[in-house]
Amino acid sequence: MAELANPATVAPASRRDATLQHSPAKASPDALPPLASVAVEGWHALAKRAIEPNGYYLPGWTLAIDASARGRTTVSALGAWSDTAESGAAHLIGLMPAVSLWRAYKIPLPALVSADPYGTLCTPLLDREMPDQAARTLMGQARDAGAHALILRDVALDGAVMKTFTRVLEQSGMRPRLLQSHVRACLDANRGADDLLRDALGAKKLKELRRQRHRLAEHGEVSFEVARTPGDAARALETFLILEAGGWKAQRGTALLQDDGDAAFIRRAVPALAENRQCEIVTLRAGPNPVAAAIVLRHLTHAFYFKLGVDERFAKFSPGVQLTLDLTRHLCADPAIAVVDSMAAADHPMINPIWRGRLAIGDVLIPLRRNDPTVALIHAAMTLRQRIREPARRAVHLIRKLKEKRT
């Protein structure tokens, strides 16, 4: 089972943005190169050497977002380069797509924030051969851009990257500050799927799911398909997009097809990642009818369960759960995959009972100077924002659930 993070190790708590150009109180991404200018070959090489996987900061994914995704385009790059390589040329050893604190949270203070990659994981890429140098260089570049702090959003609190930043900070007499945290489901893919599912769900629940699957088979033979090549993945993606746009995500306005920029991003990203075996589209069918589909990213030893779409007409057969059971068997049988991140919210009612591993995820403030009063101000502003937003967020979820029950 994936280790549970120990939050006690973290202290509690542009050229594209015209408003930044005129405010000395904000760190300016104008001082940083645009993400689109990062050499793709060097980025790919860094991804292969990364100390911690993150499928959402792979070049095929992030550049597609940067080009067209709604509210997520034209971000900047914090990059770290080695002094020299054996060939005499420096190479990329660290990368963090970044935006200003103003753009991320509308807080006019000098900090840089990891850019939103359309998924709840923003772990920077650090070279496993020189992680401390990479982290230290990223921090130095942020200081040079006028930042007093970095905010790492949605990072694994017990991951190698957070351990690296913590170690580098300690060497300078500083420590990270935890802004918020939660745990979410993950799959320990090193275990056998049958044993894992039996332990997680129990014999009675599995029997009920088999009964639902037999009922689903009355609409046609049930099959599980995996699209891996760029062409197959692009075709399977269209099936996924239709399913997602026909479900509850469309009612909330979050289906990818509902925005031209989002649709363009995913249609560019999926085949680009599939070209490097970093993306699969999985589909569950009953005869010719697709009843559920999902996008799965892959990076090194990890897979990431990005999005799920289902045909609501088959809801009584639990198509999303059925697909997840098949996906569990598929990934547990793959020796290259050790951990699968559900990417789900805490206490997710579908995935939590199936995948019993837990990952601690949080937002962390990285100070860039010792005893900096501006860092305390940034921390206070972020803490206040969290306290104000949390009750509102809970109220929105409650109202949404009540509306869905009525529907």
Coordinates of C-alpha atoms in Angstrom, one line a residue:
M1 CA 0.0 0.0 0.0
A2 CA 1.2 3.5 -0.8
E3 CA 2.6 5.2 2.3
L4 CA 0.5 7.7 4.1
A5 CA 2.2 11.1 4.3
N6 CA 3.2 12.5 7.7
P7 CA 2.0 16.1 7.5
A8 CA 3.9 16.8 10.7
T9 CA 7.1 17.0 8.6
V10 CA 5.6 20.2 7.0
A11 CA 4.9 23.2 9.3
P12 CA 1.2 24.1 9.4
A13 CA 0.2 26.7 8.5
S14 CA 2.9 38.3 -17.6
R15 CA 3.5 39.0 -20.6
R16 CA 0.2 37.4 -20.4
D17 CA -1.0 39.2 -17.3
A18 CA -1.1 42.9 -17.8
T19 CA -2.0 43.6 -14.2
L20 CA 1.4 42.2 -13.1
Q21 CA 3.3 44.6 -15.3
H22 CA 2.3 47.6 -13.3
S23 CA 2.4 46.2 -9.7
P24 CA 5.8 46.0 -7.9
A25 CA 4.0 44.1 -5.1
K26 CA 3.6 41.0 -7.2
A27 CA 6.2 38.5 -8.5
S28 CA 6.1 38.9 -12.3
P29 CA 6.1 35.9 -14.6
D30 CA 7.3 38.5 -17.2
A31 CA 10.8 37.8 -15.8
L32 CA 10.4 34.1 -16.7
P33 CA 10.4 32.5 -20.1
P34 CA 7.0 31.2 -21.4
L35 CA 6.4 27.6 -21.0
A36 CA 6.0 27.1 -24.7
S37 CA 9.6 28.1 -25.2
V38 CA 11.0 25.1 -23.2
A39 CA 12.8 22.7 -25.5
V40 CA 10.6 19.6 -25.8
E41 CA 13.6 17.2 -26.2
G42 CA 15.1 18.4 -22.9
W43 CA 11.7 18.2 -21.2
H44 CA 11.1 14.7 -22.4
A45 CA 14.6 13.7 -21.1
L46 CA 13.9 15.3 -17.7
A47 CA 10.6 13.4 -17.5
K48 CA 12.4 10.1 -18.0
R49 CA 14.8 11.0 -15.1
A50 CA 12.2 12.5 -12.8
I51 CA 12.6 11.7 -9.1
E52 CA 8.7 11.5 -8.8
P53 CA 6.2 10.8 -11.5
N54 CA 3.6 13.4 -12.6
G55 CA 1.7 12.6 -15.8
Y56 CA 0.2 16.1 -15.7
Y57 CA 3.5 17.9 -16.2
L58 CA 4.6 15.8 -19.2
P59 CA 5.2 18.0 -22.3
G60 CA 2.5 16.5 -24.5
W61 CA -0.1 17.2 -21.8
T62 CA 1.1 20.6 -20.4
L63 CA 1.8 22.2 -23.8
A64 CA -1.7 21.2 -25.0
I65 CA -3.2 22.9 -22.0
D66 CA -1.0 25.9 -22.4
A67 CA -2.2 26.3 -26.0
S68 CA -5.9 26.3 -25.5
A69 CA -7.4 25.1 -22.2
R70 CA -9.9 27.5 -20.7
G71 CA -8.3 29.8 -18.1
R72 CA -5.0 27.8 -18.2
T73 CA -3.2 29.1 -21.2
T74 CA 0.1 31.0 -21.7
V75 CA 1.8 30.2 -18.3
S76 CA 5.5 30.7 -17.5
A77 CA 8.3 28.3 -16.7
L78 CA 10.6 28.0 -13.8
G79 CA 13.5 26.0 -15.1
A80 CA 16.7 24.6 -13.6
W81 CA 19.7 23.7 -15.7
S82 CA 22.8 21.7 -14.9
D83 CA 26.1 23.6 -14.9
T84 CA 27.5 21.5 -17.6
A85 CA 27.0 18.0 -19.0
E86 CA 29.8 15.7 -20.2
S87 CA 29.1 16.9 -23.7
G88 CA 29.7 20.4 -22.5
A89 CA 26.1 21.5 -22.8
A90 CA 23.8 22.1 -19.9
H91 CA 20.6 20.1 -19.6
L92 CA 17.2 20.6 -17.9
I93 CA 17.2 19.2 -14.4
G94 CA 14.0 20.9 -13.0
L95 CA 10.8 22.3 -14.3
M96 CA 7.7 23.9 -12.7
P97 CA 5.0 25.6 -14.8
A98 CA 4.2 28.8 -12.9
V99 CA 1.7 31.6 -12.6
S100 CA 1.5 34.6 -10.3
L101 CA -0.3 34.5 -7.0
W102 CA -2.6 37.1 -8.4
R103 CA -3.5 35.0 -11.4
A104 CA -4.0 31.9 -9.3
Y105 CA -5.9 33.4 -6.3
K106 CA -6.3 37.1 -6.9
I107 CA -4.0 37.9 -4.1
P108 CA -1.6 40.8 -4.9
L109 CA 1.5 39.6 -3.2
P110 CA 4.9 38.5 -4.6
A111 CA 4.7 34.7 -4.9
L112 CA 4.7 32.2 -7.8
V113 CA 2.3 29.3 -7.9
S114 CA 2.5 25.9 -9.7
A115 CA 0.2 26.2 -12.7
D116 CA -3.1 24.2 -12.9
P117 CA -2.5 21.2 -15.2
Y118 CA -6.3 20.3 -15.5
G119 CA -5.7 17.7 -12.8
T120 CA -5.1 17.8 -9.1
L121 CA -1.4 17.1 -9.2
C122 CA 1.2 19.8 -9.6
T123 CA 4.4 18.1 -8.5
P124 CA 7.4 19.8 -10.2
L125 CA 9.8 17.6 -12.2
L126 CA 13.2 17.2 -10.5
D127 CA 16.1 15.2 -11.9
R128 CA 16.7 12.2 -9.7
E129 CA 20.4 12.5 -10.2
M130 CA 20.6 16.0 -8.8
P131 CA 17.3 16.8 -7.1
D132 CA 18.7 19.2 -4.5
Q133 CA 20.5 21.3 -7.1
A134 CA 17.3 21.4 -9.2
A135 CA 15.1 22.5 -6.3
R136 CA 17.7 25.1 -5.2
T137 CA 17.9 26.5 -8.7
L138 CA 14.1 26.7 -9.1
M139 CA 14.0 28.7 -5.9
G140 CA 16.7 31.0 -7.0
Q141 CA 15.0 31.7 -10.3
A142 CA 11.8 32.5 -8.5
R143 CA 13.7 35.0 -6.3
D144 CA 15.2 36.6 -9.3
A145 CA 11.7 37.0 -10.7
G146 CA 10.7 39.0 -7.6
A147 CA 9.0 36.2 -5.7
H148 CA 9.3 35.9 -1.9
A149 CA 7.6 32.4 -1.9
L150 CA 6.7 29.5 -4.0
I151 CA 3.3 27.8 -3.5
L152 CA 3.3 24.2 -4.6
R153 CA -0.3 23.2 -5.2
D154 CA -1.5 19.6 -5.0
V155 CA 1.7 17.9 -4.2
A156 CA 2.2 14.5 -2.6
L157 CA 3.2 15.4 1.0
D158 CA 5.3 12.3 1.5
G159 CA 6.7 12.3 -2.1
A160 CA 10.4 12.6 -3.1
V161 CA 9.9 16.1 -4.4
M162 CA 8.5 17.5 -1.1
K163 CA 11.3 15.7 0.8
T164 CA 13.8 17.4 -1.5
F165 CA 12.4 20.9 -1.0
T166 CA 12.2 20.3 2.8
R167 CA 15.9 19.2 2.9
V168 CA 17.0 22.2 0.8
L169 CA 15.1 24.6 3.0
E170 CA 16.5 23.0 6.2
Q171 CA 20.1 23.6 4.8
S172 CA 19.2 27.3 4.8
G173 CA 17.5 27.4 8.2
M174 CA 13.9 27.4 6.8
R175 CA 11.0 25.0 6.5
P176 CA 7.9 24.6 4.3
R177 CA 4.5 25.7 5.6
L178 CA 1.4 23.5 5.0
L179 CA -1.6 25.5 3.7
Q180 CA -4.1 22.6 3.3
S181 CA -4.1 18.9 3.0
H182 CA -6.4 15.9 2.3
V183 CA -6.1 12.2 1.5
R184 CA -7.4 10.5 -1.6
A185 CA -7.7 7.0 -2.9
C186 CA -4.9 5.2 -4.7
L187 CA -4.3 1.7 -6.0
D188 CA -1.4 -0.5 -4.9
A189 CA -0.9 -2.1 -8.3
N190 CA 1.8 -4.5 -7.0
R191 CA -0.9 -6.6 -5.5
G192 CA -3.0 -9.2 -7.3
A193 CA -6.2 -7.7 -8.4
D194 CA -8.5 -10.5 -7.3
D195 CA -7.1 -10.5 -3.7
L196 CA -7.2 -6.7 -3.6
L197 CA -10.8 -6.4 -4.7
R198 CA -11.9 -9.2 -2.4
D199 CA -10.3 -7.6 0.6
A200 CA -11.7 -4.2 -0.4
L201 CA -15.2 -5.0 -1.3
G202 CA -16.0 -8.4 0.3
A203 CA -17.7 -11.4 -1.2
K204 CA -21.2 -10.0 -0.8
K205 CA -20.5 -6.7 -2.7
L206 CA -18.6 -8.6 -5.4
K207 CA -21.5 -10.9 -5.9
E208 CA -23.9 -8.0 -6.3
L209 CA -21.5 -6.4 -8.9
R210 CA -21.3 -9.7 -10.8
R211 CA -25.1 -9.8 -10.9
Q212 CA -25.2 -6.3 -12.3
R213 CA -22.7 -7.3 -14.9
H214 CA -24.8 -10.2 -16.0
R215 CA -27.8 -7.9 -16.3
L216 CA -25.7 -5.5 -18.4
A217 CA -24.8 -8.4 -20.6
E218 CA -28.4 -8.7 -21.6
H219 CA -27.7 -5.7 -23.8
G220 CA -24.8 -7.4 -25.5
E221 CA -21.6 -9.1 -24.6
V222 CA -19.6 -7.0 -22.1
S223 CA -16.1 -6.2 -23.2
F224 CA -13.2 -4.1 -21.9
E225 CA -11.1 -2.3 -24.5
V226 CA -7.8 -0.5 -24.1
A227 CA -6.8 2.1 -26.8
R228 CA -3.0 2.6 -26.7
T229 CA -1.8 3.9 -30.1
P230 CA -2.3 7.5 -31.1
G231 CA -4.9 6.6 -33.8
D232 CA -6.9 4.2 -31.5
A233 CA -6.7 6.6 -28.6
A234 CA -7.9 9.5 -30.7
R235 CA -10.9 7.5 -31.8
A236 CA -11.7 6.2 -28.3
L237 CA -11.4 9.7 -27.0
E238 CA -14.4 10.8 -29.1
T239 CA -16.4 8.1 -27.4
F240 CA -15.3 9.3 -24.0
L241 CA -16.2 12.9 -24.9
I242 CA -19.7 12.0 -25.9
L243 CA -20.3 9.9 -22.8
E244 CA -19.0 12.7 -20.5
A245 CA -21.1 15.4 -22.3
G246 CA -24.2 13.3 -21.7
G247 CA -23.8 12.9 -18.0
W248 CA -23.8 15.0 -14.8
K249 CA -20.6 16.8 -15.7
A250 CA -22.4 18.5 -18.5
Q251 CA -25.1 19.7 -16.1
R252 CA -22.3 21.3 -14.0
G253 CA -20.6 22.7 -17.0
T254 CA -17.4 20.8 -16.6
A255 CA -17.6 18.4 -19.6
L256 CA -14.6 18.9 -22.0
L257 CA -16.8 19.2 -25.0
Q258 CA -18.6 22.2 -23.5
D259 CA -15.6 24.5 -24.2
D260 CA -13.9 24.7 -27.6
G261 CA -10.5 25.4 -25.9
D262 CA -10.8 22.4 -23.6
A263 CA -11.9 20.1 -26.4
A264 CA -8.9 21.3 -28.5
F265 CA -6.6 20.7 -25.6
I266 CA -7.7 17.1 -24.9
R267 CA -7.7 16.2 -28.6
R268 CA -4.2 17.4 -28.9
A269 CA -2.9 15.9 -25.6
V270 CA -4.2 12.3 -25.9
P271 CA -2.5 11.3 -29.2
A272 CA 0.6 13.2 -28.2
L273 CA 1.0 11.2 -25.0
A274 CA -0.1 8.0 -26.6
E275 CA 2.8 8.4 -29.0
N276 CA 5.1 7.9 -26.0
R277 CA 2.8 5.2 -24.4
Q278 CA 1.8 7.8 -21.7
C279 CA -1.9 7.7 -22.2
E280 CA -4.6 5.0 -22.6
I281 CA -8.4 5.3 -23.2
V282 CA -10.3 2.4 -21.6
T283 CA -13.8 1.6 -22.6
L284 CA -16.5 -0.7 -21.3
R285 CA -19.1 -1.9 -23.9
A286 CA -22.3 -3.9 -23.8
G287 CA -22.4 -5.2 -27.3
P288 CA -21.8 -2.2 -29.6
N289 CA -22.9 0.3 -26.9
P290 CA -20.1 2.1 -25.0
V291 CA -21.4 2.4 -21.4
A292 CA -18.3 3.9 -19.7
A293 CA -14.9 5.2 -20.7
A294 CA -12.0 6.8 -19.0
I295 CA -8.7 8.6 -19.7
V296 CA -5.6 7.2 -17.9
L297 CA -2.2 8.9 -18.0
R298 CA 1.0 7.0 -17.3
H299 CA 4.4 8.3 -16.2
L300 CA 7.3 6.1 -15.0
T301 CA 5.9 3.7 -12.3
H302 CA 2.6 5.6 -11.8
A303 CA -0.8 5.8 -13.6
F304 CA -3.3 8.6 -13.1
Y305 CA -7.1 8.1 -13.4
F306 CA -7.9 11.4 -15.1
K307 CA -11.6 11.4 -16.0
L308 CA -14.5 9.0 -16.3
G309 CA -17.6 9.3 -18.5
V310 CA -20.7 7.0 -18.3
D311 CA -23.9 6.5 -20.2
E312 CA -26.5 7.4 -17.6
R313 CA -29.1 5.1 -19.3
F314 CA -27.2 2.2 -17.9
A315 CA -26.8 3.7 -14.4
K316 CA -28.5 0.8 -12.6
F317 CA -25.7 -1.5 -13.7
S318 CA -23.0 0.7 -12.1
P319 CA -21.0 1.1 -15.4
G320 CA -18.4 3.4 -13.8
V321 CA -17.7 0.8 -11.1
Q322 CA -17.6 -2.0 -13.6
L323 CA -15.1 -0.1 -15.7
T324 CA -13.0 0.6 -12.6
L325 CA -12.9 -3.1 -11.7
D326 CA -11.7 -3.9 -15.1
L327 CA -9.2 -1.1 -15.0
T328 CA -7.9 -2.4 -11.6
R329 CA -7.3 -5.8 -13.1
H330 CA -5.6 -4.3 -16.2
L331 CA -3.2 -2.1 -14.2
C332 CA -2.4 -4.7 -11.5
A333 CA -1.4 -7.0 -14.4
D334 CA 1.0 -4.4 -15.8
P335 CA 4.5 -4.9 -14.2
A336 CA 5.5 -1.3 -15.2
I337 CA 2.8 0.2 -12.9
A338 CA 3.2 0.3 -9.1
V339 CA 0.8 3.0 -8.0
V340 CA -2.4 4.4 -9.5
D341 CA -3.5 7.9 -8.3
S342 CA -7.3 8.2 -8.4
M343 CA -7.1 12.0 -8.7
A344 CA -10.4 11.9 -6.8
A345 CA -11.7 14.2 -4.1
A346 CA -11.3 13.1 -0.5
D347 CA -14.0 10.6 0.6
H348 CA -15.1 9.9 -3.0
P349 CA -18.0 7.5 -2.8
M350 CA -17.2 5.5 -5.8
I351 CA -13.4 5.0 -5.7
N352 CA -12.7 5.0 -2.0
P353 CA -14.3 1.6 -1.3
I354 CA -12.5 0.0 -4.2
W355 CA -9.0 1.4 -3.9
R356 CA -8.0 1.3 -0.3
G357 CA -4.6 2.9 -0.5
R358 CA -4.3 6.6 0.5
L359 CA -2.2 9.5 -0.7
A360 CA -1.8 12.6 1.3
I361 CA -2.0 15.7 -1.0
G362 CA -1.6 19.3 0.0
D363 CA -0.7 22.9 -0.9
V364 CA 2.7 23.9 0.5
L365 CA 4.3 27.4 0.8
I366 CA 8.0 27.4 0.2
P367 CA 9.8 30.5 1.6
L368 CA 12.6 31.9 -0.5
R369 CA 14.3 34.0 2.2
R370 CA 15.0 33.6 5.9
N371 CA 12.9 35.6 8.4
D372 CA 11.0 37.4 5.5
P373 CA 8.0 39.2 6.9
T374 CA 6.4 39.1 3.4
V375 CA 6.3 35.3 3.6
A376 CA 4.3 35.6 6.8
L377 CA 1.9 38.0 5.0
I378 CA 1.5 35.5 2.1
H379 CA 0.9 32.7 4.5
A380 CA -1.7 34.7 6.4
A381 CA -3.5 35.7 3.2
M382 CA -3.7 32.2 2.0
T383 CA -4.9 30.9 5.3
L384 CA -7.6 33.5 5.5
R385 CA -8.7 32.7 1.9
Q386 CA -9.0 29.0 2.9
R387 CA -11.1 29.8 6.0
I388 CA -13.4 31.9 3.9
R389 CA -13.8 29.6 1.0
E390 CA -14.2 26.3 2.9
P391 CA -17.7 26.9 4.3
A392 CA -18.8 28.3 0.9
R393 CA -17.4 25.2 -0.8
R394 CA -19.3 22.9 1.5
A395 CA -22.5 24.8 1.0
V396 CA -22.1 24.6 -2.8
H397 CA -21.6 20.8 -2.5
L398 CA -24.6 20.4 -0.3
I399 CA -26.9 22.4 -2.6
R400 CA -25.6 20.4 -5.6
K401 CA -26.3 17.1 -3.9
L402 CA -29.8 18.2 -3.0
K403 CA -30.5 19.3 -6.6
E404 CA -29.2 16.0 -7.9
K405 CA -31.4 14.0 -5.5
R406 CA -34.4 15.9 -6.7
T407 CA -33.4 15.2 -10.3

